Short mmCIF file of C-alpha atoms and ligand atoms in Angstrom, two decimals:
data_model
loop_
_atom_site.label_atom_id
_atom_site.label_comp_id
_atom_site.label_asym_id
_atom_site.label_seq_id
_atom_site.Cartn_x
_atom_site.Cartn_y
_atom_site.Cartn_z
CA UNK A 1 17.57 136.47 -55.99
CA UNK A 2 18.66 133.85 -58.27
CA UNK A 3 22.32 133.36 -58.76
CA UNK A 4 24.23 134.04 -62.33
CA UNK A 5 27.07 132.06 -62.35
CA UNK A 6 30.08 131.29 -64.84
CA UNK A 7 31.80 127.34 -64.31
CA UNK A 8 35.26 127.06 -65.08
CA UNK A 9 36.49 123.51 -65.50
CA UNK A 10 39.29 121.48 -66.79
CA UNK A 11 38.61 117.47 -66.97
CA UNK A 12 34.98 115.58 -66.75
CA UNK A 13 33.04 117.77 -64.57
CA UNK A 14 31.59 115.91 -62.17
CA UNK A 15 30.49 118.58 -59.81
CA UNK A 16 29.55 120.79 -62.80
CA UNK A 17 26.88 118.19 -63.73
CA UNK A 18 25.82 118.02 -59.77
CA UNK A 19 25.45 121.98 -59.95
CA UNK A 20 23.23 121.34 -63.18
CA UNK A 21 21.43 118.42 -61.76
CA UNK A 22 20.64 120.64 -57.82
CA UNK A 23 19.13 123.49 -60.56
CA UNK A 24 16.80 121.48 -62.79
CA UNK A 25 15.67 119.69 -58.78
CA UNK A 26 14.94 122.84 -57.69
CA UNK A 27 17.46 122.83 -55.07
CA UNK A 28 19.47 125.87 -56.06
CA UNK A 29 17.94 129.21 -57.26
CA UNK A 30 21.07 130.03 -59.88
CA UNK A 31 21.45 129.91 -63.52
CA UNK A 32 24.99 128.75 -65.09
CA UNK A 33 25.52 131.23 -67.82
CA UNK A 34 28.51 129.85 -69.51
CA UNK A 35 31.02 126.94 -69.18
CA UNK A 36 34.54 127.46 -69.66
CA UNK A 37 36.94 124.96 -70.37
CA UNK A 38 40.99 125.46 -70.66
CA UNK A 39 40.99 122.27 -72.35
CA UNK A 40 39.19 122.00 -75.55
CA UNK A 41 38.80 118.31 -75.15
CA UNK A 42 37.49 118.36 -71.34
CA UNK A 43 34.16 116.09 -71.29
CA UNK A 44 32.81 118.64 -68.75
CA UNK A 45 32.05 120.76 -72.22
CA UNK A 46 30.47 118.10 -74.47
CA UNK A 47 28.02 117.49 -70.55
CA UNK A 48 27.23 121.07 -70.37
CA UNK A 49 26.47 121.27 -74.44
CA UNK A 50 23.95 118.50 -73.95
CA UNK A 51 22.48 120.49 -70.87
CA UNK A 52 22.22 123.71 -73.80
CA UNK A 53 24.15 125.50 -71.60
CA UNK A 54 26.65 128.20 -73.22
CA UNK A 55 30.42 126.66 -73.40
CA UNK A 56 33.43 128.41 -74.39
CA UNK A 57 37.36 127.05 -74.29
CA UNK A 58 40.43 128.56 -75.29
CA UNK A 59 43.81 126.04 -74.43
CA UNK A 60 46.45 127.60 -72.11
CA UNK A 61 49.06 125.24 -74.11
CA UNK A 62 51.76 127.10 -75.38
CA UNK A 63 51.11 130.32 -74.00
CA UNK A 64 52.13 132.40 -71.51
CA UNK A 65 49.31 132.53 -68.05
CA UNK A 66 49.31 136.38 -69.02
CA UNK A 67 48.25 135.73 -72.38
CA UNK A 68 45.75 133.57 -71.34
CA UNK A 69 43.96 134.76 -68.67
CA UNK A 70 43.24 138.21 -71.37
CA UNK A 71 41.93 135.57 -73.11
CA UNK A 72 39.73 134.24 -70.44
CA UNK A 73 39.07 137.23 -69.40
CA UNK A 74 37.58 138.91 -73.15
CA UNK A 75 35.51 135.70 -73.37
CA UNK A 76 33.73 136.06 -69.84
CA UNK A 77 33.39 139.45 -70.36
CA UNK A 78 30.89 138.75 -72.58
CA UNK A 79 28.32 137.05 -69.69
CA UNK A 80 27.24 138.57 -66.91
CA UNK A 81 26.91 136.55 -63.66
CA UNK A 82 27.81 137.02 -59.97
CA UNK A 83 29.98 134.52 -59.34
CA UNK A 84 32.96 132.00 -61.13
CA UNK A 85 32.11 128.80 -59.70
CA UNK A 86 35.98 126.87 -60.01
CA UNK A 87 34.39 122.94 -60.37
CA UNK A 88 37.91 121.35 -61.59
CA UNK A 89 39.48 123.82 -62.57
CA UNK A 90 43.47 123.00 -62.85
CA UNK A 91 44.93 126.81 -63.14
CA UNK A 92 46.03 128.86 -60.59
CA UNK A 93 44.59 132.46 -61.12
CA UNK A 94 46.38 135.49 -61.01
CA UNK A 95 46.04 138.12 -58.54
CA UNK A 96 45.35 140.48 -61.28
CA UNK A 97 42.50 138.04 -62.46
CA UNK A 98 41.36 137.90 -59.59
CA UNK A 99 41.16 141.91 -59.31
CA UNK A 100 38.76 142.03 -61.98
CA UNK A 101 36.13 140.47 -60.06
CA UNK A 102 36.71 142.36 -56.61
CA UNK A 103 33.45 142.37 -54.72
CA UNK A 104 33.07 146.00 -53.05
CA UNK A 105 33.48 143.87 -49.64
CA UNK A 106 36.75 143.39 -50.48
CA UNK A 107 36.55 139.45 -51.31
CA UNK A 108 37.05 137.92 -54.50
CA UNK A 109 33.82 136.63 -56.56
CA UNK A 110 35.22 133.23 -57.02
CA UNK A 111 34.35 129.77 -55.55
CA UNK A 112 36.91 126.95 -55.30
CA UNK A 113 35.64 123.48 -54.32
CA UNK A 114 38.98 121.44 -52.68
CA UNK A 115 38.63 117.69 -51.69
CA UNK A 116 40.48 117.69 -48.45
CA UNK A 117 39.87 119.76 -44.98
CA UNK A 118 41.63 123.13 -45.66
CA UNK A 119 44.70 124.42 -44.41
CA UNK A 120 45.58 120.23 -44.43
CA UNK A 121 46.84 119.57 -48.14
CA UNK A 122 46.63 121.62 -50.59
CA UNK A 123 47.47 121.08 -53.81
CA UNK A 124 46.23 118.81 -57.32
CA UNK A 125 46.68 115.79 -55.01
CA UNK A 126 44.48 116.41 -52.03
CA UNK A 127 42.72 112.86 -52.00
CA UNK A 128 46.32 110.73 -52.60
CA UNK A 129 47.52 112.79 -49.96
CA UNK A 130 45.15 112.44 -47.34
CA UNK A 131 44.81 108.43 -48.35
CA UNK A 132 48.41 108.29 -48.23
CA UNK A 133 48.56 109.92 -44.66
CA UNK A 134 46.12 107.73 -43.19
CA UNK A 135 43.61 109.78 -40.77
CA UNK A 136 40.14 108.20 -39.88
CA UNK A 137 39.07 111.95 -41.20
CA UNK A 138 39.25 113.57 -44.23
CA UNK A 139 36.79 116.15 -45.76
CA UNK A 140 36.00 118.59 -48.43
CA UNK A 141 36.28 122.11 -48.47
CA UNK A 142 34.27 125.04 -50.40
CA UNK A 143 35.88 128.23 -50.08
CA UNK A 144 36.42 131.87 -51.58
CA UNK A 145 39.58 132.22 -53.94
CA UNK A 146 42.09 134.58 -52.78
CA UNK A 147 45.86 135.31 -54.24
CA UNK A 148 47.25 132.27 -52.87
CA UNK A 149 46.72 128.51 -53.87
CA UNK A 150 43.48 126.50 -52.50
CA UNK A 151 43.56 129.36 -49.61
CA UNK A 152 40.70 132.29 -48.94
CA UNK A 153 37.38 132.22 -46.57
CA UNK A 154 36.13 129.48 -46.00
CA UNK A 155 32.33 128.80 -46.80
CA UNK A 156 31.83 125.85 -45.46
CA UNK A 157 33.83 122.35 -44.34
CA UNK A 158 32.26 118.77 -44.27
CA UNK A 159 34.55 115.73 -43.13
CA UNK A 160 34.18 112.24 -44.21
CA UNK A 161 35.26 109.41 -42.61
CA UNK A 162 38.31 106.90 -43.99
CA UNK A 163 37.47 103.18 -43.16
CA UNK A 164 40.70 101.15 -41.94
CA UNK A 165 40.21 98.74 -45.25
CA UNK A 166 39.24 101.54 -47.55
CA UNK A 167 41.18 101.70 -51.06
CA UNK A 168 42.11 104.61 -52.67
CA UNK A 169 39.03 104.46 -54.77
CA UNK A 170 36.57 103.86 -52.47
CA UNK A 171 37.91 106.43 -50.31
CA UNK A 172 37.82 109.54 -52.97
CA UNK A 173 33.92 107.99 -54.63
CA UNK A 174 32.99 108.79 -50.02
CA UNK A 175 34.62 112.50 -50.57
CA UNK A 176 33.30 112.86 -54.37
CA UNK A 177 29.58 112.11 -53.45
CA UNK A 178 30.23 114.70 -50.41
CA UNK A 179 31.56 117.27 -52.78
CA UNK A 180 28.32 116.50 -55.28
CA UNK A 181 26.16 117.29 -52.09
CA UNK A 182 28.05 120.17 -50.56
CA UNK A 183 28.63 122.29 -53.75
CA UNK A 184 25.29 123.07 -54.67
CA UNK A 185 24.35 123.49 -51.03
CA UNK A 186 26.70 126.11 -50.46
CA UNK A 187 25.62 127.89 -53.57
CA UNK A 188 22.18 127.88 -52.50
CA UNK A 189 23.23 129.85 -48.94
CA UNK A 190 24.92 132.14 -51.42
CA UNK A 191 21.78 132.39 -53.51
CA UNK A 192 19.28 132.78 -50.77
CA UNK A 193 21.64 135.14 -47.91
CA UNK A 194 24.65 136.30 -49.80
CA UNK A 195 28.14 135.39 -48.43
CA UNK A 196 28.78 134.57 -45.27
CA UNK A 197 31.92 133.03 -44.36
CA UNK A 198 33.92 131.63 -41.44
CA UNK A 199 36.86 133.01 -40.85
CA UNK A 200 40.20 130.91 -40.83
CA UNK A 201 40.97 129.55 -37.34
CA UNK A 202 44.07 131.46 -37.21
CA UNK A 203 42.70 134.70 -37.58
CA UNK A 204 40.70 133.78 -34.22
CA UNK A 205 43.57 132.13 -32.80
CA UNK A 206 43.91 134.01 -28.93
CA UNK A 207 47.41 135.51 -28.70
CA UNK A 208 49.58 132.97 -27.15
CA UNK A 209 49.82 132.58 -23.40
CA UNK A 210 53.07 132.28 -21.66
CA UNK A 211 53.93 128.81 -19.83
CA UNK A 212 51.87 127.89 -16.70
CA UNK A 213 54.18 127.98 -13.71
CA UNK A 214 54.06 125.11 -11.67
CA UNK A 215 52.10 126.66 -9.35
CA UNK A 216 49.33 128.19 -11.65
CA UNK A 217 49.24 124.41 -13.43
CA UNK A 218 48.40 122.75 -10.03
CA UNK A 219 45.44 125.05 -9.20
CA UNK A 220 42.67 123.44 -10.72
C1 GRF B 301 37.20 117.55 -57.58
O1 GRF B 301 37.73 116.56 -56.71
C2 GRF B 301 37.38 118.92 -56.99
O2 GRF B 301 37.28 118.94 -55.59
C3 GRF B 301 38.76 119.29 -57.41
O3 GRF B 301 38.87 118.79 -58.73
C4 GRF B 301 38.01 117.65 -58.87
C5 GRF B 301 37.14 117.90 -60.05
O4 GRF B 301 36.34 116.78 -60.35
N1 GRF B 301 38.98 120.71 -57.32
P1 GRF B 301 35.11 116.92 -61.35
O5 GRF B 301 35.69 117.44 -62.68
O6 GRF B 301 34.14 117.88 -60.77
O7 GRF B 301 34.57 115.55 -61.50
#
């Protein structure tokens, strides 16, 4: 079954246009219905015009989250689709957003795309953080959007590597083509067998042991 979906986006849409570009290649059974911007000036809506896909944006400036998430809210209301596919977008929803688009399974029908390896930094400064840190790993995350910030089931994970003489540049264009590759990917799982997702390592985490004796940690 081919996959409605609404793209929410703040700034120039990168992965939108890789979501657009995996449809017209035939790589992802979906349809975007409409592009939503919270910034009127975001070149992510000028892309998806040129695409003749549906845009709508309404500024949060000024106004209270409340008052515009009911805005958000009347204007999607007006498409149908399965899914809100989060591709830059630089709000934090509210749980009672969120509610509105409660799958009967109990998860939430939104898609977040984060550029670092989830639970490891959250936040609008994933790739500066991770750079800054200095692993040889990093990675990008696609996951389900629940109550609390760049948290929820995760979809799927994909690392990338840092190089030693990498800049900061170079380092987020590695993660940004792996994010252009994975998004549409994980929409086309979605597309083809419905959600499935892995569930946080915690939640499988065995109950802790208590210490080895000595004598138990010589038996080997
Ligand atoms: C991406 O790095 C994405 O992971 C993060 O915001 C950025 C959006 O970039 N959530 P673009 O607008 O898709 O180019």
């Amino acid at each position: 079954m081919s996959l409605k979906i609404a793209i929410l986006v703040s700034g120039r849409g990168s992965n939108m246009s890789a979501i657009f570009d995996a449809i017209e290649a035939g790589r992802l059974d979906a349809s975007v219905e409409l592009v939503f911007s919270n910034n009127p000036d975001a070149a992510a809506l000028s892309l998806a015009a040129d695409r003749g896909i549906s845009t709508a944006s309404y500024s949060n400036k000024g106004i209270s989250r409340q008052a515009h998430e009911e805005e958000v809210l009347s204007i999607l209301s007006k498409y149908e689709f399965d899914f809100i596919v989060l591709a830059g977008y630089m709000r934090v929803l509210s749980e009672t957003f969120l509610r509105e688009f409660k799958h009967e399974e109990g998860y939430f029908r939104v898609i977040n795309i984060h550029p670092s390896l989830l639970p490891s930094f959250p936040g609008a400064h994933a790739y500066e953080e991770a750079f800054a840190y200095g692993g040889t790993l990093s990675g990008i995350t696609v996951h389900l959007v629940d109550e609390k910030v760049d948290h929820g089931p995760i979809l799927a994970q994909e690392s990338f590597s840092r190089h030693a003489d990498d800049s900061l540049d170079q380092f987020k264009a590695r993660g940004l083509a792996l994010e252009h590759k994975l998004f549409p990917e994980v929409l086309q799982n979605i597309s083809k067998h419905g959600v499935k997702f892995i569930k946080r390592a915690e939640q499988y985490a065995p109950a802790a042991k208590p210490p080895q004796t000595k004598k138990e940690a010589s038996i080997k």
